[in-house]
Amino acid sequence: MGFVSERESGGDRLFLPPPS
């Protein structure tokens, strides 16, 4: 389960995988 980071600059959503 990863976390979603929303960037206000452009409104892009980055989906990053959980740390291994």
PDB file of C-alpha atoms in Angstrom:
ATOM      1  CA  MET A   1       0.000   0.000   0.000  1.00  0.00           C
ATOM      2  CA  GLY A   2       1.554   3.255  -1.112  1.00  0.00           C
ATOM      3  CA  PHE A   3       0.777   6.896  -0.514  1.00  0.00           C
ATOM      4  CA  VAL A   4      -0.492   9.631  -2.790  1.00  0.00           C
ATOM      5  CA  SER A   5       1.326  12.943  -2.969  1.00  0.00           C
ATOM      6  CA  GLU A   6      -0.611  15.780  -4.579  1.00  0.00           C
ATOM      7  CA  ARG A   7       1.451  18.597  -6.067  1.00  0.00           C
ATOM      8  CA  GLU A   8      -0.271  21.986  -6.097  1.00  0.00           C
ATOM      9  CA  SER A   9       2.031  23.011  -8.919  1.00  0.00           C
ATOM     10  CA  GLY A  10       0.056  21.726 -11.910  1.00  0.00           C
ATOM     11  CA  GLY A  11      -2.121  19.441  -9.802  1.00  0.00           C
ATOM     12  CA  ASP A  12      -0.185  16.296 -10.674  1.00  0.00           C
ATOM     13  CA  ARG A  13      -0.621  13.203  -8.524  1.00  0.00           C
ATOM     14  CA  LEU A  14       2.410  11.038  -7.864  1.00  0.00           C
ATOM     15  CA  PHE A  15       1.834   7.449  -6.805  1.00  0.00           C
ATOM     16  CA  LEU A  16       4.854   6.095  -4.939  1.00  0.00           C
ATOM     17  CA  PRO A  17       5.280   2.420  -3.973  1.00  0.00           C
ATOM     18  CA  PRO A  18       5.937   1.406  -0.343  1.00  0.00           C
ATOM     19  CA  PRO A  19       9.572   1.433   0.856  1.00  0.00           C
ATOM     20  CA  SER A  20      11.194  -1.964   0.510  1.00  0.00           C
TER      21      SER A  20
END
